[in-house]
Coordinates of C-alpha atoms and ligand atoms in Angstrom, one line a residue:
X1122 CA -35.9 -22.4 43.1
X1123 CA -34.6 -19.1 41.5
X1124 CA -31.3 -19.1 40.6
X1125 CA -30.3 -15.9 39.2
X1126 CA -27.0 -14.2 38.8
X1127 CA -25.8 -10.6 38.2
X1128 CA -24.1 -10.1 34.9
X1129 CA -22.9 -6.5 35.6
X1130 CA -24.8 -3.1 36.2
X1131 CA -27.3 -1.3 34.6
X1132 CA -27.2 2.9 33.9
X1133 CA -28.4 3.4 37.9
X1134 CA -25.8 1.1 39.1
X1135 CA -28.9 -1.6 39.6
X1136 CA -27.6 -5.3 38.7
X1137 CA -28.7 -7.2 35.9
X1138 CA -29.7 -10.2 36.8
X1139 CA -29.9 -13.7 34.7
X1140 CA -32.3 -16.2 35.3
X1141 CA -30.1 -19.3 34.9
X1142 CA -33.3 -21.3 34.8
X1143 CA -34.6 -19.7 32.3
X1144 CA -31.8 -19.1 30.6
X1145 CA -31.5 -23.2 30.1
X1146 CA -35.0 -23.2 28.4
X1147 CA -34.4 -19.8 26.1
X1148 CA -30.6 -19.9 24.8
X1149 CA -28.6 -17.0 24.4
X1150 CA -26.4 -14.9 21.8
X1151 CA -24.3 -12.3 22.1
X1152 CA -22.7 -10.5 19.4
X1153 CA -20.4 -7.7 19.3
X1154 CA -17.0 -6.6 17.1
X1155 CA -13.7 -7.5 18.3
X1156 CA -12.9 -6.4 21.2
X1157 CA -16.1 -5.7 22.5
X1158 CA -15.6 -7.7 25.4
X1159 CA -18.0 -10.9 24.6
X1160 CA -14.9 -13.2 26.2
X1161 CA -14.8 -11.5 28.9
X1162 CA -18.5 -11.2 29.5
X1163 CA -18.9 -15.2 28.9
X1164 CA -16.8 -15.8 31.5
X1165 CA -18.6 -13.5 33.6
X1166 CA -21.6 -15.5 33.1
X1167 CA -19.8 -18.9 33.7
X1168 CA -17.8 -17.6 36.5
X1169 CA -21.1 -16.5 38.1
X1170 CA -23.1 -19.6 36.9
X1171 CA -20.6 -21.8 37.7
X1172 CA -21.7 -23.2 41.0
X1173 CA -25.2 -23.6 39.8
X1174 CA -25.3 -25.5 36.3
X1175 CA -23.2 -28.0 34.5
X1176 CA -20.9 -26.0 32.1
X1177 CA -19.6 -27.3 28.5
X1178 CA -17.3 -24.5 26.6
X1179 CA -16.3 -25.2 23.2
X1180 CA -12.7 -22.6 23.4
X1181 CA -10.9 -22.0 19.9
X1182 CA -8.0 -20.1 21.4
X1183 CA -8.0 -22.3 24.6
X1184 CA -9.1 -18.7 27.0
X1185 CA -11.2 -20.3 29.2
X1186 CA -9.1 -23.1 30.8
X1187 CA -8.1 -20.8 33.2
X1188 CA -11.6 -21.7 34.4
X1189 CA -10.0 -25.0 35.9
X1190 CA -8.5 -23.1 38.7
X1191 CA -11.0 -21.8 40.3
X1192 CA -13.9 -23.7 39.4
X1193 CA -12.8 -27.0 39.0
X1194 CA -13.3 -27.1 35.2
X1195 CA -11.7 -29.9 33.5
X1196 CA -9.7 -29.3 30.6
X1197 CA -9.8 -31.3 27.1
X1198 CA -7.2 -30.8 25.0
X1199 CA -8.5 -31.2 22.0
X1200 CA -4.8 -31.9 20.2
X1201 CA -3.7 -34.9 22.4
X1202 CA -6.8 -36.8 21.5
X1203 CA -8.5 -39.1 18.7
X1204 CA -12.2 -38.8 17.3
X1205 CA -12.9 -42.0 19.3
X1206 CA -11.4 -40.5 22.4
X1207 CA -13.3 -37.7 22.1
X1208 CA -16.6 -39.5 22.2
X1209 CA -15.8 -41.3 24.7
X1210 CA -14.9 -38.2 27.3
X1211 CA -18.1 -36.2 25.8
X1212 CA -20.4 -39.0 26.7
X1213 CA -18.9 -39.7 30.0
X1214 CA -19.2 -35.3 30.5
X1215 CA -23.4 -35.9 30.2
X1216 CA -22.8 -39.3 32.2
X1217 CA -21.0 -37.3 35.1
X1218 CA -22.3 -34.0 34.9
X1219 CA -18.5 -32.7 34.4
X1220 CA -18.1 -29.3 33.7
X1221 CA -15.4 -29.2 30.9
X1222 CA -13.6 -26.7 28.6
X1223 CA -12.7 -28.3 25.3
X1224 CA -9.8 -26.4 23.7
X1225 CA -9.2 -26.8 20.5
X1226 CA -6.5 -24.3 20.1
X1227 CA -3.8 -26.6 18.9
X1228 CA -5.5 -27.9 16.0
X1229 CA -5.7 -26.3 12.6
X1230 CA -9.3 -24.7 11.4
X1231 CA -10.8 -27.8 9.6
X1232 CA -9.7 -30.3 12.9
X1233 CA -11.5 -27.7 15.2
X1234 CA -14.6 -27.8 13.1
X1235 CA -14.7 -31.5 13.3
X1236 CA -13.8 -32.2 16.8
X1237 CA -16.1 -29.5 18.0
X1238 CA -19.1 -31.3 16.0
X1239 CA -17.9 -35.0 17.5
X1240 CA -17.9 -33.2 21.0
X1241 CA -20.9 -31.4 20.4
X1242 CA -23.0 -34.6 18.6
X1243 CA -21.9 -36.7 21.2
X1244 CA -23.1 -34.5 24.2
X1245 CA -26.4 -34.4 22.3
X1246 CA -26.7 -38.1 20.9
X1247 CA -26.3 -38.9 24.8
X1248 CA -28.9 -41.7 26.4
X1249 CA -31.9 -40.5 27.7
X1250 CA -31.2 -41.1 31.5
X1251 CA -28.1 -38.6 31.1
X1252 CA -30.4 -35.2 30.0
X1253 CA -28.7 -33.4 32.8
X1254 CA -29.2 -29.3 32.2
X1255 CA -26.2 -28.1 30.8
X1256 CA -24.9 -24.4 29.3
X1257 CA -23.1 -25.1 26.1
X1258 CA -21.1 -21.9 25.7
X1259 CA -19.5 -21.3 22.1
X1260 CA -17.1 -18.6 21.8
X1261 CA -16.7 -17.4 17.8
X1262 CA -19.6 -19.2 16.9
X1263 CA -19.4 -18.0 13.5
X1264 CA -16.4 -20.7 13.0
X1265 CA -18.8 -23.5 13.9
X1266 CA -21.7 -22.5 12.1
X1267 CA -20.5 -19.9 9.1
X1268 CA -22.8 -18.7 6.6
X1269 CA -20.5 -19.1 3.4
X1270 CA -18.4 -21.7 2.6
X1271 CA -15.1 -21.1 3.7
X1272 CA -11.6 -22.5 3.1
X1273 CA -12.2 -25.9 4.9
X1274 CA -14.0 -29.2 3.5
X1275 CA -18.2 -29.5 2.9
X1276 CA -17.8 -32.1 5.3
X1277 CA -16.0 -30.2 8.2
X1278 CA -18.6 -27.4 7.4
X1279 CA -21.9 -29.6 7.3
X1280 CA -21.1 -32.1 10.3
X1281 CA -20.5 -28.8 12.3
X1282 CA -23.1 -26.4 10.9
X1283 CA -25.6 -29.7 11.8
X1284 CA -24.0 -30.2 15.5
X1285 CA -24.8 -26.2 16.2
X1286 CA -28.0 -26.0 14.5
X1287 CA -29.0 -29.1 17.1
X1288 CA -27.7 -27.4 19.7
X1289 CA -29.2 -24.5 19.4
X1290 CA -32.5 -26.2 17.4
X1291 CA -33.2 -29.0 19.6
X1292 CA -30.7 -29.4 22.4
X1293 CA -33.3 -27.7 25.1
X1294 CA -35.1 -31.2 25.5
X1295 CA -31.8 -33.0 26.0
X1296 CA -30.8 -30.2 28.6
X1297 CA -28.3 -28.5 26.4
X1298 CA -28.5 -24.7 26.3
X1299 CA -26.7 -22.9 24.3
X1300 CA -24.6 -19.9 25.1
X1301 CA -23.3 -18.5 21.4
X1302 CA -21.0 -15.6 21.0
X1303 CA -20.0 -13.9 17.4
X1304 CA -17.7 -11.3 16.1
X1305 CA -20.1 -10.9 13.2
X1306 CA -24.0 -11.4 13.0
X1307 CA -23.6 -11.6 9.3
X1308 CA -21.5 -14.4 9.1
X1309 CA -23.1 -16.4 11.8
X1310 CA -25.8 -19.4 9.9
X1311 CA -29.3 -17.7 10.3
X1312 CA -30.8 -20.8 11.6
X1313 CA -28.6 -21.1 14.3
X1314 CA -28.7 -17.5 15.7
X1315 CA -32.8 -17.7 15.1
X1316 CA -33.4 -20.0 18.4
X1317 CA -31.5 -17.9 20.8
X1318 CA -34.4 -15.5 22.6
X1319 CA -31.7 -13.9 24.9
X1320 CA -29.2 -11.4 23.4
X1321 CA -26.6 -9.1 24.7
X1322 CA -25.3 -6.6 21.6
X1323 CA -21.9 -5.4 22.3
X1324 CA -20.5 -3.1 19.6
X1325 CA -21.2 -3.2 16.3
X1326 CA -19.9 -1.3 13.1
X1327 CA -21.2 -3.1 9.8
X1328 CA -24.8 -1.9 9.0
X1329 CA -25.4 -5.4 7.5
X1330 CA -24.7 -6.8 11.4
X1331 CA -26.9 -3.9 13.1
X1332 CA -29.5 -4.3 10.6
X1333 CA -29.5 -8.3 11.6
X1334 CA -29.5 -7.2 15.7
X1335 CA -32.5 -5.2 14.9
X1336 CA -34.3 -8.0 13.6
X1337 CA -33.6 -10.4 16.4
X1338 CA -34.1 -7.4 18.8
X1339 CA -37.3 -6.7 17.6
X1340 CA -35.8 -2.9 17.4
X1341 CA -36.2 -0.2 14.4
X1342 CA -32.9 0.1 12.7
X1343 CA -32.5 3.7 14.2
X1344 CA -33.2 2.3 18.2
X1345 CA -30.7 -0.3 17.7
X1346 CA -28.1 2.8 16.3
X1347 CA -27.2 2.8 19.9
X1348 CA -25.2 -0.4 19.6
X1349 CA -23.0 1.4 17.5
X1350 CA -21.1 3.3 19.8
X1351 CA -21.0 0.9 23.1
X1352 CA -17.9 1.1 24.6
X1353 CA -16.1 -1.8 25.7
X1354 CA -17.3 -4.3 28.0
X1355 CA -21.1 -2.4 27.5
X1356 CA -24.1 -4.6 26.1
X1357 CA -27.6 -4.3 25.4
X1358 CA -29.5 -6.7 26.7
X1359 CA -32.9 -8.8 26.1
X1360 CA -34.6 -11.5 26.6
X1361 CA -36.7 -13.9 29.1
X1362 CA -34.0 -14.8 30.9
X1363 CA -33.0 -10.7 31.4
X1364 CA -35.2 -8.7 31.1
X1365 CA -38.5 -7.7 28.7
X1366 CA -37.2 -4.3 27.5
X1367 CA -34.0 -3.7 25.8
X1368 CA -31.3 -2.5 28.9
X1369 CA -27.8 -1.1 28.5
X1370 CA -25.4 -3.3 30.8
X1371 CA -22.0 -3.1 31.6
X1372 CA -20.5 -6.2 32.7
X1373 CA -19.0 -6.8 35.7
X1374 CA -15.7 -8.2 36.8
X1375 CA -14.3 -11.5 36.8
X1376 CA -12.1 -13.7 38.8
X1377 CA -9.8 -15.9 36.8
X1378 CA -8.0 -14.2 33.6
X1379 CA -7.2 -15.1 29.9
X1380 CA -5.0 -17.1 29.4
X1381 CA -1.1 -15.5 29.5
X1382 CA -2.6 -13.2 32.2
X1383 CA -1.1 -13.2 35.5
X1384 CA -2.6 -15.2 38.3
X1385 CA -1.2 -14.8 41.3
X1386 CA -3.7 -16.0 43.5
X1387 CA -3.7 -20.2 42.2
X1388 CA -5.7 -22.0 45.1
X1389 CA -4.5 -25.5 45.5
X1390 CA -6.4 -27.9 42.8
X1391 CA -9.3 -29.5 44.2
X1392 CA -9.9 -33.2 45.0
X1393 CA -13.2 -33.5 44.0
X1394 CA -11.6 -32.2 40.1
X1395 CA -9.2 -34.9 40.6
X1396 CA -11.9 -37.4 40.8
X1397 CA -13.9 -36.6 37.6
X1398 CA -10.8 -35.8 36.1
X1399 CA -10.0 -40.0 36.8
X1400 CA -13.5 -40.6 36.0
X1401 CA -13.1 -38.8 32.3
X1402 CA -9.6 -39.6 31.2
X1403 CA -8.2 -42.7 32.9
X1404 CA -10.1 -45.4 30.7
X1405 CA -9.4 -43.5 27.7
X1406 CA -6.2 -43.5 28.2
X1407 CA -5.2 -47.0 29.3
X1408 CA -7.4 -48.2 26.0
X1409 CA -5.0 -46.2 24.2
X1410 CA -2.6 -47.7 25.8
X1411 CA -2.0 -50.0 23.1
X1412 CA -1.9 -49.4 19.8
X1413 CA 0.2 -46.4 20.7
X1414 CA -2.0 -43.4 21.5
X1415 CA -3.3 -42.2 18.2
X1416 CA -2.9 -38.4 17.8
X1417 CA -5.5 -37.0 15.5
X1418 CA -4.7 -37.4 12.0
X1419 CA -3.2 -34.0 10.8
X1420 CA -5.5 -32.0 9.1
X1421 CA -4.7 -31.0 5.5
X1422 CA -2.9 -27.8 5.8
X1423 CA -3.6 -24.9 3.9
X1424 CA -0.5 -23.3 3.9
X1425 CA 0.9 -26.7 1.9
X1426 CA -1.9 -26.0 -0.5
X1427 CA -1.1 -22.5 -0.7
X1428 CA 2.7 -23.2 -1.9
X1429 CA 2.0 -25.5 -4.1
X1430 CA -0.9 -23.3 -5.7
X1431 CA 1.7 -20.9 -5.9
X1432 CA 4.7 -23.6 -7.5
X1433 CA 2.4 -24.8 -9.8
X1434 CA 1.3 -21.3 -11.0
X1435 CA 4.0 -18.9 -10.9
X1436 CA 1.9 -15.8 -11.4
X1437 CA -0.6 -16.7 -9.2
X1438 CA -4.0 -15.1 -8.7
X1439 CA -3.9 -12.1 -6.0
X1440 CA -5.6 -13.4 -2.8
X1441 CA -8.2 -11.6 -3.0
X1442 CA -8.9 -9.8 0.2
X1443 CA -12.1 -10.4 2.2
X1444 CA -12.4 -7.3 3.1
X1445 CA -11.1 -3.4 2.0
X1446 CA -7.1 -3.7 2.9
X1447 CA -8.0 -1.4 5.5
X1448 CA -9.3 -3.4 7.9
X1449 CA -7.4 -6.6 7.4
X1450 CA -4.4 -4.8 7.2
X1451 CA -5.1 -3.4 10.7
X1452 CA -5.9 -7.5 11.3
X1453 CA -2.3 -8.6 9.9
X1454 CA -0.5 -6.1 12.1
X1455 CA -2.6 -7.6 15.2
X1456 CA -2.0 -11.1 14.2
X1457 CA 1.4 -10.7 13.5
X1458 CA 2.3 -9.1 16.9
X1459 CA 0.4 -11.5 18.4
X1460 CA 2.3 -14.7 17.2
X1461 CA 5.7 -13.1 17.6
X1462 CA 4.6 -12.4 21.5
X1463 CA 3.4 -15.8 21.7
X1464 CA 6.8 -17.4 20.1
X1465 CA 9.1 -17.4 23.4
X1466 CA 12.3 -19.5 22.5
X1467 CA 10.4 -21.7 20.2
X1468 CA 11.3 -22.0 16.5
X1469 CA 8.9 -23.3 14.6
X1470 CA 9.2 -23.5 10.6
X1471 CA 7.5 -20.9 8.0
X1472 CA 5.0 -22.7 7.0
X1473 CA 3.7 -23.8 10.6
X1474 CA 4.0 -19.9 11.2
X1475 CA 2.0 -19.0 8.0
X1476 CA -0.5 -22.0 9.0
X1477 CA -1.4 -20.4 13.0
X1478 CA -1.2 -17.1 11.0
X1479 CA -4.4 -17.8 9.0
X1480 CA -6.2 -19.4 11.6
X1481 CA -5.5 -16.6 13.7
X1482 CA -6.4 -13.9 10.8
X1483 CA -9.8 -16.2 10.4
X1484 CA -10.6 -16.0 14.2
X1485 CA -10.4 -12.4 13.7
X1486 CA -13.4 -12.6 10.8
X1487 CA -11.2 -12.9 7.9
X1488 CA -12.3 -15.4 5.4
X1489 CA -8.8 -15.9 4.2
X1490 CA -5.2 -15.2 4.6
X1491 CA -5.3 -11.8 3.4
X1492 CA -1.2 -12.4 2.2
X1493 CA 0.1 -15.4 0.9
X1494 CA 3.1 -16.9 2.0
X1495 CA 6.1 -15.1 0.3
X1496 CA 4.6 -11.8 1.6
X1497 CA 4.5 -13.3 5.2
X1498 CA 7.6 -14.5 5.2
X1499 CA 8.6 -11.0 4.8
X1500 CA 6.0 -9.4 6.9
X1501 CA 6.5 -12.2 9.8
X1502 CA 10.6 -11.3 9.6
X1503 CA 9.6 -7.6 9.4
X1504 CA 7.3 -8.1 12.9
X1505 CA 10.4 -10.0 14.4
X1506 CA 11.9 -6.7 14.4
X1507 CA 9.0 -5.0 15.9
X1508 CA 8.5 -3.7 12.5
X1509 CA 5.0 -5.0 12.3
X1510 CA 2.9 -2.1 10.7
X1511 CA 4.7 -2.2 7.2
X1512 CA 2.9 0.6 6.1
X1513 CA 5.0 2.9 8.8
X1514 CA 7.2 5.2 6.7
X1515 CA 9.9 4.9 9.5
X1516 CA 10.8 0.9 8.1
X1517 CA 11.1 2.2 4.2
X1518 CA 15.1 2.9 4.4
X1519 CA 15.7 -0.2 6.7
X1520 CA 13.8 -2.2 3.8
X1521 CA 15.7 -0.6 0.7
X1522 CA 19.1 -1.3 2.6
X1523 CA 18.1 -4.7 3.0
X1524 CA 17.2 -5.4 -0.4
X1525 CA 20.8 -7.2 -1.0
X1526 CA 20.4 -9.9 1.6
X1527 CA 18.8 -13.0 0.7
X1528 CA 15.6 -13.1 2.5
X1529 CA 16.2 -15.7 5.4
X1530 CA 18.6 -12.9 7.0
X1531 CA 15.6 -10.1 6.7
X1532 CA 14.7 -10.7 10.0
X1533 CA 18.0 -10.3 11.9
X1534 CA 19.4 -7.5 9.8
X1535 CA 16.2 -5.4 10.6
X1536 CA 16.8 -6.3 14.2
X1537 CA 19.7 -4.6 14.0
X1538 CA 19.0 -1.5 11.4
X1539 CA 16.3 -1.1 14.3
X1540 CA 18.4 -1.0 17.0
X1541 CA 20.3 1.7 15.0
X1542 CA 17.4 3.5 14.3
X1543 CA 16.7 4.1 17.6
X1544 CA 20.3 4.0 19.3
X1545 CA 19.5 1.1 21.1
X1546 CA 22.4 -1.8 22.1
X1547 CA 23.2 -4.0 19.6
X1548 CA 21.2 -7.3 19.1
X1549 CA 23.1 -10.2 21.0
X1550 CA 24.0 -13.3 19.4
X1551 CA 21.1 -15.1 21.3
X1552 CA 18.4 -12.5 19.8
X1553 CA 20.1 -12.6 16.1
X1554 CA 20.4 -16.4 16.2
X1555 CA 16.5 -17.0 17.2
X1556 CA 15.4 -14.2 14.3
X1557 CA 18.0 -16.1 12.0
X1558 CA 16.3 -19.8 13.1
X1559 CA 19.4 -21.2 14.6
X1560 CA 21.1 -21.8 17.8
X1561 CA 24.3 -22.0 16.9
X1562 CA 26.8 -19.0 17.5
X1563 CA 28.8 -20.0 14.5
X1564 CA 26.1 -19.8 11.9
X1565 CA 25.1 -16.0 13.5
X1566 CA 29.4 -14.8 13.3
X1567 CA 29.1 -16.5 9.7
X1568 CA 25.9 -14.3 9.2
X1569 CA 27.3 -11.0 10.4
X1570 CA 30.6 -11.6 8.6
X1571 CA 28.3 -12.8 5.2
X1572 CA 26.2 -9.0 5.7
X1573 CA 29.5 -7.5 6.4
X1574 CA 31.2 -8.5 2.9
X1575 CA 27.8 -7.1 1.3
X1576 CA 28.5 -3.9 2.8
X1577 CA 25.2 -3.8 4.6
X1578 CA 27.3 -3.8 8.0
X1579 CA 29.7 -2.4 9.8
X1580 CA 30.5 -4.1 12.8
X1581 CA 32.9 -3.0 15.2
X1582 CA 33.8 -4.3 18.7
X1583 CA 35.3 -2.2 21.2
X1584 CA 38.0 -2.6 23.5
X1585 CA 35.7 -3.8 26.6
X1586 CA 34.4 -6.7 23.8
X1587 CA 31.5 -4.9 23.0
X1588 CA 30.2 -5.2 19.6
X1589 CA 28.3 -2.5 18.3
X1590 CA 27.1 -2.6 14.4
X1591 CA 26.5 0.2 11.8
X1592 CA 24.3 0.2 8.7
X1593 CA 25.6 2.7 6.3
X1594 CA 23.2 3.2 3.6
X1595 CA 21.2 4.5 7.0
X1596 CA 24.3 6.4 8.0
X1597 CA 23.3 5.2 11.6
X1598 CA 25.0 2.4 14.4
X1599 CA 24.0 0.5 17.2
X1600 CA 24.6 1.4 20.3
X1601 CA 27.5 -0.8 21.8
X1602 CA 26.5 -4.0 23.7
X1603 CA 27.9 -7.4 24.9
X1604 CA 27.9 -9.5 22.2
Ligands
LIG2000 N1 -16.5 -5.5 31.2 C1 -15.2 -5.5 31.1 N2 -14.4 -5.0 32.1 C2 -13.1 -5.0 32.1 N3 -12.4 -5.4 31.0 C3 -13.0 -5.8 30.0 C4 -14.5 -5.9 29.9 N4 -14.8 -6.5 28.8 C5 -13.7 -6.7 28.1 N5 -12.6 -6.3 28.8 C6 -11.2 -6.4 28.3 O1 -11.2 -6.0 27.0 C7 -10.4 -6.8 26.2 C8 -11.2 -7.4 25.1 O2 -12.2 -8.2 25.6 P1 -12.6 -9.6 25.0 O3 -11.4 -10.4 24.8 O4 -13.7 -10.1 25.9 O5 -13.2 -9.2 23.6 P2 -13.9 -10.1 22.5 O6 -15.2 -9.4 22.2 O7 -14.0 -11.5 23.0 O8 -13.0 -9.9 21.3 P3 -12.6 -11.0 20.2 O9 -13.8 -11.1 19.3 O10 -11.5 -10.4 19.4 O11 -12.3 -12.3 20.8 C9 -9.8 -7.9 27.1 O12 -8.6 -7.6 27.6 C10 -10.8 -7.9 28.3 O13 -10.2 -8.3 29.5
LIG2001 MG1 -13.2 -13.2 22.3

C-alpha cells in the first residue's frame, strides 16, 4: 500500500507529496523562525495524515486540540492530571491506537518538560504486542530537548532530553516516528535533530541556524541562502519520504484553526471519540476517585525565585538579555499583547502574570525573562493601556504625568491619559476597575477621587451623567462617556 499525502504545491503548482510509510521509518524536522508557518504546516500534515496513521502531538500552547473536532483527536490536559495518571492514559494511547493531543499549556515550563518525558517514555516503554506505527509530532522541540541548560532543573532537562533522543534515536522499532518542529536549529540538542532524514526549512535568519540546515541538508552554505528569504508558509523540502532533491513547497491549506480562531463549521462529536475517550479516561478517573484527585504538584515557580532573588539583593544583577535588546524587545511587545488579549474578565495576580509571561517569552526562543518583575509590572500595566511598545515616543508624557501615582494605579490612569490622547470616551468604571484589579465600583470612585486630589485628574461629569476626565500636565480630556 502507498499512502501518500500532498503537503502543499511546488513552483509549477505540482503537489508535494509525503510518503506516510516512509515517513514512519525516516522521521522528520522542520525548522523555521517564528512565524514561518511550521504550526500551521504540522497540522497540514496531521490533518492530511490523519485518517491514515495513529497520531500523538506533544502541544505547548494547547494549538492543536482543535484537531478533536474534526478528527476525533482526544485531548489530554496535561494540568488536570498526576504523573501516575499520565502513564496510565499514555500506555492505554499505544494499547488502543488513540490518536491524542497532550496539551501542556497550563503548566509552568519545568511541569511541561516532565510530563512531556512521562508521556513520551511511557509511549515508548510500552509492551511489545502494542508497537502500533505511530507519528509523534513535537511542536517547539527545542523546549524538550535544548542544547544549553536553561532555567529549569538537570532533572526536568535530562529525563526530557533522554525521552526525545529515544524518540527520535530508537522509537522507529517501537513504531514511534517522530515529527519535530523548532524555532531555532541552534538551540535544538544535536543528537536529537541528527536522526530525522526528512526536513522542511522554513525561514531562517541566524547564520549559526542556516549553517546547521546546510549540514543536515547536505547543501553548500551559499545553496541553502535561499532559506533565508522564504516567505511565510514556504519550505524547502528533503528527504525519503519527499523527495531526493531539495524542492521549494508552499503548504497548503488546512481545515481546523488555532486555537481562538473561529470555527463556524463544529460537526457534531463523534461516537466512536466517545468510546476511546471512556476507554482512556474513565479508569483513571474513578481510581482517583479517592484520595481526592491529585493535581500535579505545582512546579517551583520562577517568578517566586525571581522576587526573592531580588528582596534578598536589592541591587540585583541586570538580567542579562539572551539576546541584543532588539529582538527580545520586539519579543516583550508580542508577548505582552498577547497575554492582555488572552486575559478576558479574568484577574489573575502579578506574579502568575509575570510567571505565563516568561514561559511565553521562552516559547518564543528566549532563554530568560528578558525583564524582571518590577519592570513588568510596569510594562504589563503599560500594555493594559494598549501602550505596549514602551519605546513609542507618543507614551513619554503619559508616563512623566504619571510618575505621582503609586504604581498599582499605572494601569488605569494610562487607560485614561490614552483615551485623552486620542479623544476617545472615557474609560467606564468596568474597564478602570479590571486595569485597577477590582470589581468593586467603590474602590474605582475612591481611585479617581485619590488621582484627583493629586492633581493628575480632572474629572468632570456632565449634565446627561456623563463623565468625561482631563489630564492636565497633557493639557488634554477624555471624550465624555457613561460612566
Ligand atoms: N501555508 C500557510 N498558509 C496560510 N497561512 C499560513 C501558512 N503558514 C502559516 N500561516 C499563518 O501564519 C501565521 C504563523 O504561522 P505559524 O503559527 O504556523 O508559525 P510558526 O512557525 O509555528 O511560529 P511560532 O514558532 O511562533 O510558533 C499563522 O497565523 C498561520 O495561520
Ligand atoms: Mg508554532
Amino acid at each position: 500500500m502507498t499512502a501518500s499525502i500532498s503537503i502543499g504545491n511546488d513552483s509549477n503548482g505540482n503537489p508535494v507529496l509525503v510518503d506516510v510509510e516512509e515517513l514512519l521509518a525516516t522521521r522528520l524536522l522542520v525548522q523555521g523562525n517564528s512565524g514561518s508557518g511550521k504550526s500551521h504546516l504540522l497540522r497540514r500534515l496531521l490533518e492530511e495524515s490523519a485518517t491514515l496513521v495513529q497520531q500523538v502531538v506533544i502541544d505547548p500552547e494547547g494549538d492543536f486540540v482543535t484537531l478533536a473536532d474534526e478528527y476525533g483527536h482526544v485531548v489530554i490536559d496535561a494540568g488536570d492530571y498526576n504523573e501516575r495518571e499520565i502513564v496510565k492514559m499514555a500506555t492505554r494511547i499505544r494499547e488502543h491506537r488513540a490518536s491524542v493531543v497532550l496539551s501542556l499549556e497550563s503548566l509552568e515550563l519545568e511541569a511541561q518538560m516532565k510530563c512531556a518525558a512521562t508521556f513520551l517514555s511511557t509511549l515508548f516503554d510500552a509492551p511489545r504486542d502494542h508497537w502500533y506505527p505511530a507519528l509523534v509530532v513535537v511542536d517547539e522541540a527545542q523546549m524538550f530537548a535544548p542544547v544549553a541548560a536553561g532555567d529549569v532543573s538537570d532533572e526536568a532537562r535530562r529525563l526530557s532530553l533522554a525521552a526525545m533522543t529515544n524518540l527520535m534515536c530508537r522509537g522507529r522499532k517501537r513504531g514511534l516516528a517522530g515529527v519535530i518542529a523548532t524555532q531555532r536549529l541552534a538551540k535544538l540538542a544535536k543528537n536529537v535533530a541528527a536522526e530525522a532524514s526528512n526536513f522542511l526549512m522554513g525561514r531562517t535568519f541566524l547564520d549559526i541556524d542556516m549553517a546547521r540546515a546546510a549540514d543536515l541538508l547536505g547543501m553548500e552554505r551559499r545553496q541553502a541562502e535561499q532559506i533565508r528569504d522564504l516567505e511565510r508558509g514556504r519550505f524547502l523540502a528533503l528527504g525519503p519520504a519527499i523527495c531526493r532533491r531539495p524542492v521549494a513547497v508552499r503548504i497548503g491549506t488546512v481545515k481546523t484553526s488555532t486555537r481562538g480562531g473561529t470555527h463556524k463549521l463544529m460537526p457534531p462529536p463523534v461516537t466512536a471519540t466517545g468510546d476511546l475517550q471512556e476507554l482512556l479516561f474513565a479508569q483513571v478517573e474513578e481510581e482517583s476517585a479517592s484520595p481526592p484527585p491529585p493535581r500535579p504538584e505545582p512546579a517551583p515557580l520562577p517568578a517566586e525565585e525571581v522576587m526573592r532573588a531580588l528582596a534578598a539583593a536589592p541591587s540585583a544583577r541586570p538580567v542579562e538579555p539572551e539576546f541584543d535588546m532588539g529582538e527580545s524587545d520586539g519579543v516583550i511587545v508580542e508577548v505582552l499583547e498577547e497575554i492582555v488579549a488572552d486575559l478576558g474578565e479574568a484577574q489573575p495576580g502579578v506574579s502568575t502574570l509575570y510567571q505565563d509571561f516568561t514561559v511565553r517569552c521562552r516559547m518564543k526562543g528566549l532563554k530568560r525573562a528578558p525583564i524582571d518583575l518590577p519592570a513588568f509590572r510596569k510594562r504589563f500595566a503599560m500594555a493594559q493601556a494598549g501602550m505596549a511598545d514602551a519605546s513609542d515616543p507618543r507614551w513619554d508624557d503619559a508616563l512623566r504625568a504619571a510618575e505621582p501615582l503609586p504604581e498599582d494605579m499605572l494601569a488605569p490612569f494610562l487607560l485614561i491619559a490614552r483615551a485623552a490622547m486620542q479623544g476617545l470616551p472615557c474609560p467606564d468604571d468596568a474597564k478602570l476597575a479590571r486595569a485597577y484589579g477590582t470589581s468593586s465600583p467603590g474602590r474605582v470612585r475612591r481611585l479617581i477621587d485619590y488621582m484627583e486630589k493629586l492633581g493628575v485628574i480632572v474629572a468632570r461629569t456632565d449634565f446627561g451623567g456623563r463623565r468625561s476626565i482631563g489630564v492636565p500636565q497633557l493639557g488634554l480630556s477624555t471624550a465624555a462617556a457613561e460612566g
